[in-house]
Amino acid sequence: MHNKVIFSILSGATLLPLSSYGAPGKKQPNVLIILADDLGWKDLHCTGSSYYETPNIDSIARKGAIFTNAYAACQVSSPSRASILTGKTPARHGITTWIGEASGEEWRKMNRRTKMLPPDYNWRLSTDELTLPEKLKEANYTTFMAGKWHLGDEQSTPEIHGFDINIGGWDSGSPHGGYFSPYSNPKLTDGPAGENLSMRLAKETSAFIKNHTETESEKPFFAYLSFYAVHSPIQTTKERWSYFRDKAERMGISEDGFIIDRTLPVRQHQDNPVYAGLIRQMDDAVGVVLQQLKYSGIDDNTIIIFTSDNGGVSSGDNYSTSNLPLRGGKGRQWEGGLRVPFIIRYSPEITAGTSFNDPVTGMDIYPTILDYAGIKPVPKQHVDGISIRPVIENKQWEKVERELYWHFPHYANQGGEPSSVIRKGDWKLIYYHEDERSELYNLQLDESENEFLNAHFPQKVKELKNNLLTWMKKVNAKLPVADSLYDPRKETVYRKQQQEQTMKRQSEIRKEQLSADWQPNDTWWGSITD
């Protein structure tokens, strides 16, 4: 089913009366958010991959709904994660790139030779925000998180922002010790040598669910399972690698693996057996949590939302996946960097096996959960998100075409450029801060963003650019500034060398990982058999 209802954006509040969950005798639903890190739009079997295998996540989709035009709030992680918890766009909450990235004159030390200096940004989530877990605590929910935080230091921990229990969440954006114990994580005790990190986080979540339902069954819970997977470093067991290496061979291995797209090489095929194994390990972990919901008898009274914090890594980092037919990936301004999987299940409220092509974002999670839980919305907080429940239930109201905005005034490790974006209907305009040029695309006609249409639709360019610039002023968006020391000749030399060296090295790594006798080290990262 494809719901053609267009959202209203007038208030950001729930547009329907509160649900009946506040009525006497009606139990509020439990909530489980499963957030993958760097998982691409097409990195699940249920979203179109013929190579990766995700049977447990697929089962959530079979019993729920998929949104095929779902977006992260940013093309990198920290901003998107803050937006999920606050319902605000990054330009409002001030975390506009991953926490730890250089900015201002410090950026020059990166030796990227860029034309602009990115602006400063907030290095921690502000305590002025009323986060989703804080709001749910007000409604008598017990709150729990396991996994990645990356929203600040000891002055901005999960506990400070509303989580009763925090396992594994600290200021790091990647798994310092890798995906097998020992983890080098001060918020997570080490397990047996070689224990898998994704499975450990799932077991901690399952233990919380079991204990809660046995001891506090009268209270609902909010569980936030925030995987470090599938962020680099990508690691798996020898058994998983071997299985997916053989599968890639059966499917046919292309000779060429990358092309240069403006700034960096971009992976063209989903054929990375290490990455495929890492995805499958995460999916196995999801299965453990789903089983616990069933064993605890709360399967049908738990809202499950599965999504990712940004697009898949097709360039930069580990060059892990391909997002084709979408252009680009994590860190980049095209659809491959912004569009993500989005699945919601709540039986029997949501019809099993449905799909919607209405654009939604991670900022919509906050008001959607409040809507289903019968909790009064807080539109001044989740100002950029709206409840998607009316779309799911096929309700009608006054139609106002929704405009979606992104603001990323930074350079990304993956080749992204300082830019701001607007999507309105099928139209998308990218505005580049380096030279104020823009690119207009029609996503219905050209999902891959191969040809910009500025010359054909100058009025549409003018309209969307004006709307975008007006919005940027409204939210007080910080802008990059020209670097007075910029030398275009040095940038040209740097970029050419980077492209040539990276293309050569990544092509070598790809062939090595797909060879029959490859192994990363003597111990396969110290892993134990799955």
Short mmCIF file of C-alpha atoms in Angstrom, two decimals:
data_model
loop_
_atom_site.label_atom_id
_atom_site.label_comp_id
_atom_site.label_asym_id
_atom_site.label_seq_id
_atom_site.Cartn_x
_atom_site.Cartn_y
_atom_site.Cartn_z
CA MET A 1 0.00 0.00 0.00
CA HIS A 2 1.28 3.46 -0.87
CA ASN A 3 -0.26 6.18 1.18
CA LYS A 4 -0.41 9.47 -0.77
CA VAL A 5 -1.37 11.66 2.20
CA ILE A 6 0.90 14.71 2.49
CA PHE A 7 1.91 15.85 5.96
CA SER A 8 0.98 19.11 7.61
CA ILE A 9 3.97 20.97 9.00
CA LEU A 10 2.18 23.85 10.64
CA SER A 11 2.96 22.95 14.23
CA GLY A 12 5.04 19.80 14.55
CA ALA A 13 2.42 18.51 16.99
CA THR A 14 0.29 15.39 16.72
CA LEU A 15 -2.57 16.17 14.36
CA LEU A 16 -5.09 13.73 15.78
CA PRO A 17 -6.73 13.53 19.20
CA LEU A 18 -4.76 11.65 21.81
CA SER A 19 -5.08 7.90 21.63
CA SER A 20 -7.13 5.86 24.06
CA TYR A 21 -4.07 4.66 26.00
CA GLY A 22 -4.67 7.28 28.64
CA ALA A 23 -8.09 5.74 29.34
CA PRO A 24 -8.58 3.61 32.49
CA GLY A 25 -7.71 -0.04 31.95
CA LYS A 26 -5.76 0.56 28.75
CA LYS A 27 -2.11 -0.37 29.18
CA GLN A 28 0.49 1.94 27.67
CA PRO A 29 2.77 0.29 25.12
CA ASN A 30 6.39 -0.52 25.75
CA VAL A 31 8.82 1.09 23.30
CA LEU A 32 11.91 -0.40 21.70
CA ILE A 33 14.06 1.68 19.36
CA ILE A 34 16.76 -0.27 17.53
CA LEU A 35 19.27 2.10 15.97
CA ALA A 36 21.96 0.79 13.63
CA ASP A 37 25.09 2.85 12.98
CA ASP A 38 26.01 3.63 9.34
CA LEU A 39 23.55 1.10 7.92
CA GLY A 40 22.59 1.95 4.36
CA TRP A 41 19.13 2.32 2.81
CA LYS A 42 19.57 -0.93 0.87
CA ASP A 43 21.62 -2.87 3.43
CA LEU A 44 18.72 -5.11 4.50
CA HIS A 45 17.22 -7.96 2.55
CA CYS A 46 13.75 -6.45 3.09
CA THR A 47 14.88 -3.14 1.59
CA GLY A 48 16.36 -4.68 -1.53
CA SER A 49 19.72 -6.34 -0.86
CA SER A 50 20.28 -9.69 -2.53
CA TYR A 51 23.64 -10.13 -0.79
CA TYR A 52 23.19 -9.23 2.88
CA GLU A 53 21.02 -11.50 5.01
CA THR A 54 18.80 -10.03 7.73
CA PRO A 55 16.01 -12.50 8.57
CA ASN A 56 15.25 -11.10 12.03
CA ILE A 57 15.03 -7.48 10.95
CA ASP A 58 13.00 -8.63 7.95
CA SER A 59 10.54 -10.22 10.37
CA ILE A 60 9.90 -6.81 11.96
CA ALA A 61 9.01 -5.49 8.51
CA ARG A 62 6.74 -8.45 7.73
CA LYS A 63 4.74 -7.76 10.89
CA GLY A 64 4.88 -3.97 10.55
CA ALA A 65 5.39 -1.19 8.03
CA ILE A 66 8.34 0.06 5.97
CA PHE A 67 8.80 3.69 4.97
CA THR A 68 10.73 3.70 1.71
CA ASN A 69 11.42 7.45 1.73
CA ALA A 70 12.82 7.71 5.24
CA TYR A 71 15.67 10.05 6.10
CA ALA A 72 18.22 10.61 8.82
CA ALA A 73 18.40 14.16 10.16
CA CYS A 74 22.02 14.40 9.00
CA GLN A 75 24.52 12.49 6.88
CA VAL A 76 26.72 11.79 9.93
CA SER A 77 25.97 10.26 13.29
CA SER A 78 26.00 12.61 16.31
CA PRO A 79 23.58 15.16 14.79
CA SER A 80 21.12 12.44 13.77
CA ARG A 81 21.23 10.79 17.17
CA ALA A 82 20.58 14.08 18.91
CA SER A 83 17.68 14.73 16.55
CA ILE A 84 16.04 11.38 17.33
CA LEU A 85 16.14 12.15 21.05
CA THR A 86 15.05 15.80 20.75
CA GLY A 87 12.78 15.96 17.70
CA LYS A 88 14.82 18.91 16.45
CA THR A 89 16.90 19.48 13.34
CA PRO A 90 20.68 19.69 13.93
CA ALA A 91 20.72 23.40 13.06
CA ARG A 92 18.49 24.01 16.11
CA HIS A 93 20.19 21.79 18.71
CA GLY A 94 23.62 22.85 17.47
CA ILE A 95 25.33 19.46 17.00
CA THR A 96 25.95 19.77 13.27
CA THR A 97 28.73 17.22 12.79
CA TRP A 98 30.11 14.20 14.62
CA ILE A 99 31.40 15.19 18.03
CA GLY A 100 35.17 15.38 17.97
CA GLU A 101 35.53 16.77 14.45
CA ALA A 102 37.77 19.84 14.06
CA SER A 103 36.28 23.23 13.22
CA GLY A 104 37.33 26.85 12.73
CA GLU A 105 41.07 27.40 12.37
CA GLU A 106 41.70 24.00 13.99
CA TRP A 107 40.38 22.53 10.73
CA ARG A 108 43.58 23.60 8.95
CA LYS A 109 45.50 21.02 10.99
CA MET A 110 43.63 18.31 9.06
CA ASN A 111 45.55 19.41 5.93
CA ARG A 112 42.52 18.94 3.69
CA ARG A 113 43.35 22.15 1.73
CA THR A 114 39.68 23.16 1.61
CA LYS A 115 38.22 26.49 0.52
CA MET A 116 36.29 27.11 3.76
CA LEU A 117 36.62 26.72 7.50
CA PRO A 118 33.67 24.87 9.06
CA PRO A 119 31.88 26.61 11.95
CA ASP A 120 32.04 25.66 15.61
CA TYR A 121 29.30 23.40 16.95
CA ASN A 122 28.03 22.02 20.25
CA TRP A 123 30.18 19.20 21.62
CA ARG A 124 27.47 17.89 23.89
CA LEU A 125 23.70 17.58 23.99
CA SER A 126 22.30 20.50 25.97
CA THR A 127 20.51 19.83 29.24
CA ASP A 128 17.97 22.44 28.12
CA GLU A 129 16.50 19.82 25.80
CA LEU A 130 13.57 17.72 27.04
CA THR A 131 14.66 14.43 25.53
CA LEU A 132 12.39 11.56 24.59
CA PRO A 133 13.49 9.39 27.55
CA GLU A 134 12.94 12.33 29.92
CA LYS A 135 9.43 12.84 28.58
CA LEU A 136 8.65 9.14 28.88
CA LYS A 137 9.98 9.09 32.45
CA GLU A 138 7.45 11.81 33.25
CA ALA A 139 4.79 9.36 32.03
CA ASN A 140 6.04 6.61 34.41
CA TYR A 141 8.23 4.75 31.90
CA THR A 142 11.40 2.98 33.00
CA THR A 143 14.17 3.93 30.56
CA PHE A 144 17.13 1.84 29.41
CA MET A 145 19.84 2.15 26.79
CA ALA A 146 22.59 -0.15 25.58
CA GLY A 147 25.26 0.77 23.06
CA LYS A 148 26.48 3.89 21.32
CA TRP A 149 25.85 7.37 22.76
CA HIS A 150 28.36 9.83 21.17
CA LEU A 151 26.47 12.90 22.40
CA GLY A 152 28.98 14.31 24.83
CA ASP A 153 31.38 13.65 27.68
CA GLU A 154 30.76 13.21 31.41
CA GLN A 155 28.73 16.42 31.40
CA SER A 156 26.33 14.89 28.91
CA THR A 157 25.82 11.20 29.66
CA PRO A 158 22.77 9.05 28.94
CA GLU A 159 21.91 9.17 32.65
CA ILE A 160 21.88 12.99 32.60
CA HIS A 161 19.48 12.94 29.67
CA GLY A 162 16.84 10.62 31.09
CA PHE A 163 18.07 7.04 30.98
CA ASP A 164 17.71 5.08 34.22
CA ILE A 165 20.15 2.44 33.01
CA ASN A 166 23.08 2.89 30.63
CA ILE A 167 25.20 0.01 29.39
CA GLY A 168 27.98 0.80 26.95
CA GLY A 169 27.11 4.42 26.16
CA TRP A 170 29.92 6.98 26.46
CA ASP A 171 31.57 9.71 24.40
CA SER A 172 33.12 7.41 21.80
CA GLY A 173 31.57 7.14 18.36
CA SER A 174 33.16 3.81 17.48
CA PRO A 175 33.87 0.53 19.29
CA HIS A 176 37.38 1.23 20.59
CA GLY A 177 38.18 -2.41 21.19
CA GLY A 178 36.46 -3.63 18.06
CA TYR A 179 33.53 -6.03 17.88
CA PHE A 180 34.95 -8.75 20.09
CA SER A 181 35.79 -8.67 23.79
CA PRO A 182 37.81 -7.08 25.37
CA TYR A 183 35.89 -3.93 24.41
CA SER A 184 37.95 -1.06 25.91
CA ASN A 185 34.66 0.54 26.95
CA PRO A 186 34.47 2.08 30.45
CA LYS A 187 30.67 1.65 30.48
CA LEU A 188 30.71 -2.03 29.50
CA THR A 189 32.45 -4.80 31.40
CA ASP A 190 34.38 -7.20 29.23
CA GLY A 191 32.86 -10.56 28.48
CA PRO A 192 34.64 -13.82 27.70
CA ALA A 193 37.46 -13.33 25.21
CA GLY A 194 36.02 -13.16 21.71
CA GLU A 195 32.44 -12.40 22.79
CA ASN A 196 30.57 -10.44 20.09
CA LEU A 197 29.70 -6.83 20.94
CA SER A 198 26.34 -6.72 19.13
CA MET A 199 25.21 -9.93 20.79
CA ARG A 200 26.36 -8.68 24.19
CA LEU A 201 24.30 -5.49 23.84
CA ALA A 202 21.29 -7.55 22.77
CA LYS A 203 21.64 -9.88 25.76
CA GLU A 204 21.88 -6.90 28.12
CA THR A 205 18.70 -5.49 26.55
CA SER A 206 16.95 -8.85 26.82
CA ALA A 207 17.97 -9.17 30.48
CA PHE A 208 16.51 -5.74 31.17
CA ILE A 209 13.23 -6.66 29.46
CA LYS A 210 12.99 -9.94 31.33
CA ASN A 211 13.71 -8.39 34.72
CA HIS A 212 11.37 -5.48 34.10
CA THR A 213 8.40 -7.61 33.10
CA GLU A 214 8.95 -9.89 36.08
CA THR A 215 9.38 -7.15 38.70
CA GLU A 216 7.71 -4.01 37.34
CA SER A 217 5.06 -5.32 34.97
CA GLU A 218 2.70 -2.49 35.91
CA LYS A 219 5.11 0.04 34.38
CA PRO A 220 5.87 0.42 30.67
CA PHE A 221 9.49 0.62 29.53
CA PHE A 222 11.49 2.45 26.89
CA ALA A 223 14.50 0.50 25.63
CA TYR A 224 17.01 2.10 23.27
CA LEU A 225 19.27 -0.51 21.67
CA SER A 226 21.86 1.62 19.91
CA PHE A 227 24.24 -0.69 18.09
CA TYR A 228 27.84 0.27 17.36
CA ALA A 229 27.44 -1.93 14.29
CA VAL A 230 27.97 -1.44 11.46
CA HIS A 231 30.43 1.40 12.09
CA SER A 232 34.10 0.84 11.31
CA PRO A 233 36.23 -1.06 12.06
CA ILE A 234 34.30 -3.73 10.20
CA GLN A 235 35.00 -7.16 11.68
CA THR A 236 33.45 -10.61 11.64
CA THR A 237 34.36 -14.25 12.29
CA LYS A 238 36.16 -16.49 9.83
CA GLU A 239 32.98 -18.56 9.43
CA ARG A 240 30.87 -15.55 8.50
CA TRP A 241 33.51 -14.19 6.14
CA SER A 242 33.85 -17.55 4.41
CA TYR A 243 30.09 -17.89 3.94
CA PHE A 244 29.67 -14.45 2.38
CA ARG A 245 32.89 -14.67 0.38
CA ASP A 246 31.55 -17.83 -1.27
CA LYS A 247 28.18 -16.15 -1.81
CA ALA A 248 29.83 -13.22 -3.57
CA GLU A 249 31.63 -15.64 -5.85
CA ARG A 250 28.38 -17.45 -6.71
CA MET A 251 26.71 -14.12 -7.49
CA GLY A 252 29.62 -13.10 -9.71
CA ILE A 253 32.43 -10.79 -8.68
CA SER A 254 32.89 -7.71 -10.82
CA GLU A 255 36.41 -6.79 -11.86
CA ASP A 256 35.91 -3.12 -11.02
CA GLY A 257 34.74 -2.11 -7.57
CA PHE A 258 34.89 1.71 -7.41
CA ILE A 259 34.37 4.90 -9.40
CA ILE A 260 35.41 8.47 -8.56
CA ASP A 261 32.43 10.68 -7.77
CA ARG A 262 33.61 14.28 -7.47
CA THR A 263 35.78 13.92 -4.37
CA LEU A 264 36.48 10.24 -3.56
CA PRO A 265 36.10 6.70 -4.89
CA VAL A 266 32.65 5.20 -4.27
CA ARG A 267 31.93 1.48 -3.90
CA GLN A 268 29.73 0.10 -6.68
CA HIS A 269 28.82 -3.38 -5.43
CA GLN A 270 27.48 -5.02 -2.30
CA ASP A 271 30.15 -7.71 -2.18
CA ASN A 272 32.13 -7.04 1.00
CA PRO A 273 32.11 -10.35 2.93
CA VAL A 274 33.41 -8.81 6.16
CA TYR A 275 30.70 -6.16 6.18
CA ALA A 276 28.07 -8.76 5.31
CA GLY A 277 29.18 -10.81 8.30
CA LEU A 278 28.99 -7.77 10.56
CA ILE A 279 25.43 -7.07 9.42
CA ARG A 280 24.43 -10.69 10.02
CA GLN A 281 25.91 -10.57 13.54
CA MET A 282 23.77 -7.51 14.30
CA ASP A 283 20.72 -9.24 12.86
CA ASP A 284 21.34 -12.30 15.05
CA ALA A 285 21.44 -9.94 18.03
CA VAL A 286 18.12 -8.37 17.03
CA GLY A 287 16.64 -11.86 16.97
CA VAL A 288 17.60 -12.43 20.60
CA VAL A 289 15.68 -9.31 21.69
CA LEU A 290 12.65 -10.20 19.59
CA GLN A 291 12.58 -13.64 21.19
CA GLN A 292 12.68 -12.11 24.65
CA LEU A 293 9.67 -9.90 23.86
CA LYS A 294 7.81 -13.02 22.82
CA TYR A 295 8.88 -15.05 25.87
CA SER A 296 7.87 -12.20 28.18
CA GLY A 297 4.41 -12.09 26.62
CA ILE A 298 4.67 -8.44 25.59
CA ASP A 299 5.28 -8.87 21.87
CA ASP A 300 1.98 -7.26 20.86
CA ASN A 301 2.21 -4.41 23.36
CA THR A 302 5.62 -3.16 22.28
CA ILE A 303 6.25 -0.52 19.62
CA ILE A 304 9.40 -1.44 17.69
CA ILE A 305 11.17 1.09 15.49
CA PHE A 306 14.26 0.09 13.51
CA THR A 307 16.32 2.66 11.63
CA SER A 308 19.85 3.97 11.02
CA ASP A 309 21.62 7.23 11.88
CA ASN A 310 22.86 7.99 8.35
CA GLY A 311 23.44 6.40 4.98
CA GLY A 312 25.77 3.51 4.29
CA VAL A 313 29.53 4.01 3.99
CA SER A 314 30.24 3.81 0.26
CA SER A 315 33.28 6.11 0.42
CA GLY A 316 35.63 7.02 3.25
CA ASP A 317 36.14 4.99 6.42
CA ASN A 318 36.06 1.33 5.32
CA TYR A 319 34.31 1.80 1.95
CA SER A 320 31.96 -0.90 3.19
CA THR A 321 28.85 -0.95 1.00
CA SER A 322 27.08 0.29 -2.11
CA ASN A 323 23.91 2.37 -1.89
CA LEU A 324 23.06 2.18 -5.59
CA PRO A 325 20.80 3.19 -7.20
CA LEU A 326 21.16 6.09 -4.73
CA ARG A 327 24.13 8.37 -5.25
CA GLY A 328 26.78 8.78 -2.56
CA GLY A 329 26.74 7.56 1.01
CA LYS A 330 27.53 8.56 4.58
CA GLY A 331 28.81 12.12 4.88
CA ARG A 332 27.53 13.16 1.48
CA GLN A 333 24.65 15.40 0.50
CA TRP A 334 22.99 13.05 -1.99
CA GLU A 335 20.30 10.49 -1.21
CA GLY A 336 22.76 7.73 -0.37
CA GLY A 337 24.03 9.77 2.57
CA LEU A 338 20.64 10.79 3.92
CA ARG A 339 18.13 8.04 3.17
CA VAL A 340 17.94 5.16 5.64
CA PRO A 341 15.83 2.09 6.45
CA PHE A 342 12.82 2.86 8.64
CA ILE A 343 10.56 0.09 9.97
CA ILE A 344 7.84 0.37 12.61
CA ARG A 345 5.91 -2.50 14.16
CA TYR A 346 3.09 -2.37 16.67
CA SER A 347 0.66 -5.27 16.52
CA PRO A 348 -2.25 -5.12 15.98
CA GLU A 349 -2.32 -1.31 15.61
CA ILE A 350 -0.19 -1.37 12.43
CA THR A 351 -1.24 -3.61 9.56
CA ALA A 352 1.43 -6.21 8.84
CA GLY A 353 3.37 -5.99 5.60
CA THR A 354 2.44 -2.43 4.63
CA SER A 355 4.74 0.13 3.02
CA PHE A 356 4.56 3.89 2.57
CA ASN A 357 6.46 6.25 0.32
CA ASP A 358 5.70 9.40 2.33
CA PRO A 359 8.92 11.17 3.37
CA VAL A 360 9.65 10.79 7.10
CA THR A 361 12.68 11.56 9.26
CA GLY A 362 14.30 10.44 12.50
CA MET A 363 12.87 13.57 14.12
CA ASP A 364 9.40 12.08 13.70
CA ILE A 365 10.13 9.28 16.15
CA TYR A 366 9.65 11.44 19.26
CA PRO A 367 6.10 12.71 18.50
CA THR A 368 5.07 9.37 17.00
CA ILE A 369 5.89 7.51 20.20
CA LEU A 370 4.05 10.10 22.29
CA ASP A 371 1.04 9.78 20.01
CA TYR A 372 0.83 5.99 20.30
CA ALA A 373 1.44 6.14 24.06
CA GLY A 374 -1.33 8.69 24.60
CA ILE A 375 1.08 11.27 25.99
CA LYS A 376 0.42 14.94 25.39
CA PRO A 377 2.78 16.28 22.68
CA VAL A 378 5.36 18.97 23.36
CA PRO A 379 5.51 20.81 20.02
CA LYS A 380 7.98 23.40 21.29
CA GLN A 381 10.43 20.52 21.85
CA HIS A 382 9.87 18.21 18.86
CA VAL A 383 9.35 21.24 16.65
CA ASP A 384 10.76 19.61 13.51
CA GLY A 385 9.09 16.22 13.90
CA ILE A 386 5.49 15.13 13.39
CA SER A 387 3.64 11.96 14.29
CA ILE A 388 3.50 9.49 11.42
CA ARG A 389 0.61 7.62 13.03
CA PRO A 390 -2.00 9.41 10.88
CA VAL A 391 -0.19 8.29 7.73
CA ILE A 392 -0.10 4.70 8.97
CA GLU A 393 -3.81 4.81 9.81
CA ASN A 394 -4.68 6.51 6.50
CA LYS A 395 -6.30 9.53 8.14
CA GLN A 396 -7.07 12.70 6.23
CA TRP A 397 -6.69 16.38 7.12
CA GLU A 398 -5.91 19.68 5.42
CA LYS A 399 -3.05 18.93 3.06
CA VAL A 400 0.07 21.07 3.22
CA GLU A 401 3.10 19.84 1.31
CA ARG A 402 5.89 19.01 3.73
CA GLU A 403 9.30 20.56 3.31
CA LEU A 404 12.32 18.71 4.71
CA TYR A 405 15.60 20.48 5.44
CA TRP A 406 19.19 19.49 6.14
CA HIS A 407 22.13 21.71 7.09
CA PHE A 408 25.71 20.40 7.10
CA PRO A 409 28.23 23.29 7.05
CA HIS A 410 31.20 20.92 7.28
CA TYR A 411 33.46 18.73 5.18
CA ALA A 412 33.03 15.00 5.74
CA ASN A 413 35.67 12.27 5.87
CA GLN A 414 33.61 10.49 3.23
CA GLY A 415 33.83 13.32 0.69
CA GLY A 416 30.84 15.44 1.67
CA GLU A 417 30.89 19.19 1.05
CA PRO A 418 29.47 22.08 3.13
CA SER A 419 25.88 22.19 1.95
CA SER A 420 22.23 22.67 2.84
CA VAL A 421 19.35 20.74 1.33
CA ILE A 422 15.61 21.10 0.86
CA ARG A 423 13.16 18.46 -0.32
CA LYS A 424 9.62 19.48 -1.27
CA GLY A 425 7.47 16.83 -2.88
CA ASP A 426 9.61 15.12 -5.53
CA TRP A 427 11.93 18.12 -5.83
CA LYS A 428 15.27 18.34 -4.08
CA LEU A 429 17.71 21.25 -4.14
CA ILE A 430 21.27 21.13 -2.80
CA TYR A 431 22.92 24.46 -2.01
CA TYR A 432 26.73 24.51 -1.76
CA HIS A 433 28.30 27.04 0.58
CA GLU A 434 31.70 27.14 -1.14
CA ASP A 435 30.43 28.97 -4.21
CA GLU A 436 26.64 29.35 -3.67
CA ARG A 437 25.87 27.07 -6.60
CA SER A 438 22.90 24.73 -6.43
CA GLU A 439 21.73 21.45 -7.91
CA LEU A 440 18.04 20.76 -8.58
CA TYR A 441 16.84 17.16 -8.88
CA ASN A 442 13.48 15.48 -9.33
CA LEU A 443 13.64 12.30 -7.27
CA GLN A 444 10.61 10.75 -8.92
CA LEU A 445 12.27 10.98 -12.34
CA ASP A 446 15.89 10.66 -11.25
CA GLU A 447 16.35 8.85 -7.95
CA SER A 448 20.06 8.52 -8.63
CA GLU A 449 20.58 12.29 -8.92
CA ASN A 450 22.47 11.90 -12.17
CA GLU A 451 21.24 15.08 -13.88
CA PHE A 452 20.45 18.37 -12.23
CA LEU A 453 17.62 20.34 -13.83
CA ASN A 454 18.49 23.95 -13.06
CA ALA A 455 18.38 25.09 -16.69
CA HIS A 456 14.98 23.48 -17.29
CA PHE A 457 13.24 24.73 -14.14
CA PRO A 458 14.76 28.08 -13.13
CA GLN A 459 11.63 29.13 -11.22
CA LYS A 460 11.71 25.97 -9.13
CA VAL A 461 15.37 26.64 -8.33
CA LYS A 462 14.48 30.18 -7.26
CA GLU A 463 11.54 29.00 -5.12
CA LEU A 464 13.39 26.24 -3.30
CA LYS A 465 16.56 28.26 -2.80
CA ASN A 466 14.55 31.10 -1.31
CA ASN A 467 12.69 28.70 1.02
CA LEU A 468 15.97 27.09 2.07
CA LEU A 469 17.76 30.36 2.79
CA THR A 470 14.72 31.66 4.69
CA TRP A 471 14.68 28.50 6.81
CA MET A 472 18.41 28.80 7.52
CA LYS A 473 17.87 32.29 8.89
CA LYS A 474 14.89 31.15 10.93
CA VAL A 475 16.88 28.45 12.72
CA ASN A 476 20.03 30.61 13.05
CA ALA A 477 22.07 28.11 11.08
CA LYS A 478 25.82 28.53 11.51
CA LEU A 479 27.76 28.94 8.28
CA PRO A 480 31.29 28.09 7.15
CA VAL A 481 33.61 30.99 6.31
CA ALA A 482 36.18 31.44 3.57
CA ASP A 483 39.71 30.43 4.58
CA SER A 484 42.05 33.35 3.94
CA LEU A 485 44.94 30.90 3.51
CA TYR A 486 43.21 28.83 0.84
CA ASP A 487 45.34 27.94 -2.18
CA PRO A 488 43.38 26.27 -5.02
CA ARG A 489 46.55 24.77 -6.51
CA LYS A 490 47.33 22.96 -3.28
CA GLU A 491 43.78 21.65 -3.08
CA THR A 492 43.98 20.32 -6.64
CA VAL A 493 47.24 18.49 -5.93
CA TYR A 494 45.94 17.10 -2.63
CA ARG A 495 42.66 15.87 -4.13
CA LYS A 496 44.34 14.21 -7.11
CA GLN A 497 46.80 12.36 -4.89
CA GLN A 498 44.07 11.33 -2.48
CA GLN A 499 41.87 9.98 -5.24
CA GLU A 500 44.63 8.02 -6.95
CA GLN A 501 46.08 6.55 -3.77
CA THR A 502 42.69 5.71 -2.28
CA MET A 503 41.40 4.10 -5.46
CA LYS A 504 44.49 1.91 -5.67
CA ARG A 505 44.44 0.88 -2.03
CA GLN A 506 40.70 0.20 -1.78
CA SER A 507 40.76 -1.86 -4.97
CA GLU A 508 43.55 -3.95 -3.45
CA ILE A 509 41.67 -4.41 -0.16
CA ARG A 510 38.51 -5.49 -1.97
CA LYS A 511 40.36 -8.14 -3.98
CA GLU A 512 42.17 -9.38 -0.88
CA GLN A 513 38.96 -9.77 1.13
CA LEU A 514 37.36 -11.71 -1.72
CA SER A 515 40.32 -14.04 -2.24
CA ALA A 516 39.93 -17.61 -1.00
CA ASP A 517 42.94 -17.52 1.34
CA TRP A 518 42.49 -14.06 2.92
CA GLN A 519 42.68 -13.55 6.66
CA PRO A 520 43.04 -10.23 8.54
CA ASN A 521 45.35 -11.56 11.25
CA ASP A 522 46.20 -14.76 13.08
CA THR A 523 43.16 -14.62 15.37
CA TRP A 524 40.41 -13.04 13.20
CA TRP A 525 40.28 -10.11 15.61
CA GLY A 526 40.21 -12.51 18.56
CA SER A 527 36.69 -13.61 17.68
CA ILE A 528 35.04 -16.84 18.68
CA THR A 529 32.83 -18.92 16.43
CA ASP A 530 29.29 -17.55 16.04
#
